[in-house]
Coordinates of C-alpha atoms in Angstrom, one line a residue:
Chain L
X1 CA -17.0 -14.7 53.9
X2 CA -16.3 -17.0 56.7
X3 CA -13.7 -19.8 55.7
X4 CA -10.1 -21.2 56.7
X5 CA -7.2 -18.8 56.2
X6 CA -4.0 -20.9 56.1
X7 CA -0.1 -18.7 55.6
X8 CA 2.2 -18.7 54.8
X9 CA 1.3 -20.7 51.1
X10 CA 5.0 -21.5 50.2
X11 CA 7.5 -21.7 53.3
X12 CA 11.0 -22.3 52.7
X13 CA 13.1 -23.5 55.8
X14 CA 16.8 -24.6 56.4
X15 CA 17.3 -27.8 58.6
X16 CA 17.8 -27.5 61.9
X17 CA 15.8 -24.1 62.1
X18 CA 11.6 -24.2 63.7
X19 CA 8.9 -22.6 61.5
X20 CA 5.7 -22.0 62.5
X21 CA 1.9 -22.3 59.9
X22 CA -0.9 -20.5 60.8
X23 CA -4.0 -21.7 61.1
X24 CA -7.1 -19.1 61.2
X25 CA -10.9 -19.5 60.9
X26 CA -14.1 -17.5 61.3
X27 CA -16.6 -20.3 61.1
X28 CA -17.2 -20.4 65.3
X29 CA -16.0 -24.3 64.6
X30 CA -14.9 -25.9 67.5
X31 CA -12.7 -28.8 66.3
X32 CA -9.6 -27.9 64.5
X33 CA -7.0 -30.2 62.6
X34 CA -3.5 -30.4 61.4
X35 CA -3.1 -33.0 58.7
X36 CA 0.4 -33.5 56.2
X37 CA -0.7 -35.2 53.0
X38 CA 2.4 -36.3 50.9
X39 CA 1.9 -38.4 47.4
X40 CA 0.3 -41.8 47.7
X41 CA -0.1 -41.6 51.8
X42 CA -3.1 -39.3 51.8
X43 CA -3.6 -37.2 54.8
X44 CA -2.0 -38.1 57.9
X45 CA -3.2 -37.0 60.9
X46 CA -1.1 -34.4 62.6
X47 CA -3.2 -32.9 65.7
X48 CA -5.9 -32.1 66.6
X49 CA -8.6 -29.6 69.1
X50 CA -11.7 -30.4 70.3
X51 CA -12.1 -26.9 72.6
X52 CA -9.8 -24.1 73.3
X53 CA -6.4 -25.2 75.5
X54 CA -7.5 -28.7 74.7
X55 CA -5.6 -30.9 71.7
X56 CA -4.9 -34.5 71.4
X57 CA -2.3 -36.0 69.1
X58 CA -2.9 -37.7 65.7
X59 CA -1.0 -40.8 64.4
X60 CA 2.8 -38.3 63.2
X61 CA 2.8 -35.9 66.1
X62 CA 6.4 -36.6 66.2
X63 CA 8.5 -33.5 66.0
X64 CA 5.6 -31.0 65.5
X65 CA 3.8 -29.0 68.3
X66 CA 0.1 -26.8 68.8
X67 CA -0.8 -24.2 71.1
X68 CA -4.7 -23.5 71.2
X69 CA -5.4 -20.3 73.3
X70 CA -7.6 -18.7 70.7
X71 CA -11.0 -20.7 69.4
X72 CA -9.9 -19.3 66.2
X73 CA -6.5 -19.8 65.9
X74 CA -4.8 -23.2 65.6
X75 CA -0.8 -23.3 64.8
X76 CA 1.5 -25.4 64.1
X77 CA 4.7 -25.4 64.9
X78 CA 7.5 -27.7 62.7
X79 CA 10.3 -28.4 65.0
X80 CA 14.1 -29.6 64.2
X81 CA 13.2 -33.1 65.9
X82 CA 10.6 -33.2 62.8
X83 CA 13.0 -35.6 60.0
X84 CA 11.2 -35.6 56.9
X85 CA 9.8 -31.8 57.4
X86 CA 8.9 -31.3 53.5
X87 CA 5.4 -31.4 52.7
X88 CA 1.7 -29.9 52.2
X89 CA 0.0 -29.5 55.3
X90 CA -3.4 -28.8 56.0
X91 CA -5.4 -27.4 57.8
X92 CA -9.1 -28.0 58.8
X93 CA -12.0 -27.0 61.1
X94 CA -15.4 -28.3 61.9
X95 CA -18.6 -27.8 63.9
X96 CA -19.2 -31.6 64.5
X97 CA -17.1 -34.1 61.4
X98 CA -17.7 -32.4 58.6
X99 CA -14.2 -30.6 57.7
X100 CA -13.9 -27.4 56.2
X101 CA -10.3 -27.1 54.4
X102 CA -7.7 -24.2 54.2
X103 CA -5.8 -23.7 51.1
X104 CA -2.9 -25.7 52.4
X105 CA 0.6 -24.5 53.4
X106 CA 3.4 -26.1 50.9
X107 CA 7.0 -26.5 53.2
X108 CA 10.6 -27.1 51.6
X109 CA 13.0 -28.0 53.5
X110 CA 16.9 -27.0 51.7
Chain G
X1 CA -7.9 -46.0 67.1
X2 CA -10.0 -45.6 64.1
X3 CA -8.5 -46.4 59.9
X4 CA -9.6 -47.2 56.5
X5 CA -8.2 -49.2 53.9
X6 CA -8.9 -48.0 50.7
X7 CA -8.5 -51.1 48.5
X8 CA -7.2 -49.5 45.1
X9 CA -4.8 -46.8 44.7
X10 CA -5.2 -46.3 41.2
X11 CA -8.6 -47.1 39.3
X12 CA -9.3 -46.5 35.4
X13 CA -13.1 -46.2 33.8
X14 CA -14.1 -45.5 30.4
X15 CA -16.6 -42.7 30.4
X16 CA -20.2 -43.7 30.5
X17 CA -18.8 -46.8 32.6
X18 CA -20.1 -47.5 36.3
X19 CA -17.0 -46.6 39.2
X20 CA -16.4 -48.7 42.2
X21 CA -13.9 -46.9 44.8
X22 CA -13.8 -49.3 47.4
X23 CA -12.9 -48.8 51.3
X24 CA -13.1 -50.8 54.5
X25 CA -12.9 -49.3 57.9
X26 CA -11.6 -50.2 61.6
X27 CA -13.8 -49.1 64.5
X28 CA -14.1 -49.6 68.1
X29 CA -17.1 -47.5 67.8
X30 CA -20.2 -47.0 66.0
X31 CA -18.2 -44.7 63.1
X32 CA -19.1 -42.1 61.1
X33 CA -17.6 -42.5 57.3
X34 CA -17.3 -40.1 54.6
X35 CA -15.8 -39.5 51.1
X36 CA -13.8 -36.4 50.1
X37 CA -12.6 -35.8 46.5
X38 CA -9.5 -33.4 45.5
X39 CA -9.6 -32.5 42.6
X40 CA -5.8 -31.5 40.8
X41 CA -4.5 -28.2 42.4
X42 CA -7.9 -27.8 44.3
X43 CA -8.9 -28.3 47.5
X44 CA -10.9 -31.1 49.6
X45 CA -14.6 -31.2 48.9
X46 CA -17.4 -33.1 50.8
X47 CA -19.3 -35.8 48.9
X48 CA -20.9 -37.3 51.0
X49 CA -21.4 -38.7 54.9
X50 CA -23.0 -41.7 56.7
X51 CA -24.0 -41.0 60.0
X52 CA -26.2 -44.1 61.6
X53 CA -29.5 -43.1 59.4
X54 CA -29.9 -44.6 55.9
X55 CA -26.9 -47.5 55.2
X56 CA -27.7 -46.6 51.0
X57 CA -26.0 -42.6 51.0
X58 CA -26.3 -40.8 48.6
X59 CA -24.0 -37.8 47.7
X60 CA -23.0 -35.2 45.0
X61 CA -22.6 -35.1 41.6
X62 CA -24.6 -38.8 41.0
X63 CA -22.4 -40.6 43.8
X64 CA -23.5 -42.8 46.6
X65 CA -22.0 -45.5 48.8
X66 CA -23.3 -48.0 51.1
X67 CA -22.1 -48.4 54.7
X68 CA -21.9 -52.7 55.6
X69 CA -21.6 -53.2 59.0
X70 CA -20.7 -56.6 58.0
X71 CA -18.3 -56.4 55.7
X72 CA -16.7 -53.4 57.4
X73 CA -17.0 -51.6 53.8
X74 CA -18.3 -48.3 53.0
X75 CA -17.7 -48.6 48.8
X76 CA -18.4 -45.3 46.4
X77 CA -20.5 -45.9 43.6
X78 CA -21.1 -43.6 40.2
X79 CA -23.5 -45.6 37.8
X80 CA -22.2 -43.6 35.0
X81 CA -18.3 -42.0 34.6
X82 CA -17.9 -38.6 33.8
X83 CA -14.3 -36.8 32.3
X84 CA -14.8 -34.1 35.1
X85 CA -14.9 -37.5 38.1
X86 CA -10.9 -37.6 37.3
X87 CA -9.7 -36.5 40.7
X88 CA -8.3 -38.3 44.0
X89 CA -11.4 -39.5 46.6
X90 CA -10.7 -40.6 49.9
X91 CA -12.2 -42.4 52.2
X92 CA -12.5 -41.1 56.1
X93 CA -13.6 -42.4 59.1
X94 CA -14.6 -40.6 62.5
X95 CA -14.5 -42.4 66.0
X96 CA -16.1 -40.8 69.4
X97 CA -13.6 -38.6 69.8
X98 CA -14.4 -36.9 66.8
X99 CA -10.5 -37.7 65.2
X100 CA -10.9 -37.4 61.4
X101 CA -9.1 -40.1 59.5
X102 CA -8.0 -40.2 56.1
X103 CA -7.2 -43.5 53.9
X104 CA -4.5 -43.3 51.4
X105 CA -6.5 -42.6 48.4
X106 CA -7.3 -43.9 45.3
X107 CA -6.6 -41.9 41.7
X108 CA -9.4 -41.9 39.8
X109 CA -8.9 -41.9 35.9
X110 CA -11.5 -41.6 33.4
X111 CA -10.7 -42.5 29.5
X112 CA -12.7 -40.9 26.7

């Protein structure tokens, strides 16, 4: 079945340390997104790729980074610099601008 | 950049009642708008899109919402309130570049 693979679903991380959520999908989509939704701010947008080796930042790009070598891979990378690290994030593709959404990724921070 | 406003974070219905989920967009282009609902502990489903054809959309499960250039609005609409509507919808907008924007939300609650 084609869909949006998102891992790890629960990520626990100590400050100061980088993790990286992956982002996989088998739906030949050629826009990808990264989007953090925390209670009562919706989703925020993170990143996102219109074409491979191609991604423009969203409105919080602060302190996270992308890489997009693969059409169907999409990561994203949480850096130290990020200061409120601990949320959902999502992930989404689409052909054109309707999204199709992964399960989501839940990150703690301790 | 493109954003929305939804106007309500919270809204509660009786069942059987109409729903009004309001939203108003920002564009410097001619947008593309579209409503999502999440429904608790599931993921984001597609209701329904306006894309420059028909102003009057109309979408899943008995919703519709009308894009007003002039007013900026793009409003959801259920003419009747069902317990299984309880969910968060929010409103999105979509600029040339194809970014996807998502307004804060509003909580829908429906009372028996």
């Amino acid at each position: 079945d084609g869909g949006i693979t998102q891992s790890p679903k629960y990520l626990f991380r100590k400050e100061g340390q980088n993790v990286t959520l992956s982002c996989e999908q088998n739906l030949n989509h050629d826009a990808m997104y990264w989007y953090r939704q925390d209670p009562g701010q919706g989703l925020r947008l993170i990143y996102y790729s219109q074409i491979v080796n191609d991604f423009q930042k969203g409105d919080i790009a602060e302190g996270y980074s992308v890489s997009r070598e693969k059409k169907e891979s999409f990561p994203l990378t949480v850096t130290s610099a990020q200061k409120n690290p601990t949320a959902f994030y999502l992930c989404a593709s689409s052909p054109g601008r309707v999204l199709t959404f992964g399960a989501g990724s839940r990150l703690t921070v301790l | 950049a493109q954003s929305v406003t939804q106007l309500d974070s919270h809204v509660s219905v009786s069942e059987g009642t109409p729903v009004l989920l309001r939203c108003n967009y920002s564009s410097s282009y001619s947008p593309s708008l579209f409503w999502y609902v999440q429904h608790p502990n599931k993921g984001l489903q597609l209701l329904l899109k306006y894309t420059s054809a028909a102003t009057l959309v109309k979408g899943i499960n008995g919703f519709e919402a009308e894009f007003k250039k002039s007013e900026t609005s793009f409003h959801l609409t259920k003419p009747s309130a069902h317990m299984s509507d309880a969910a968060e919808y929010f409103c999105v907008v979509s600029g040339g570049n194809n970014d996807m924007r998502f307004g804060a939300g509003t909580r829908l609650t429906v009372k028996p």
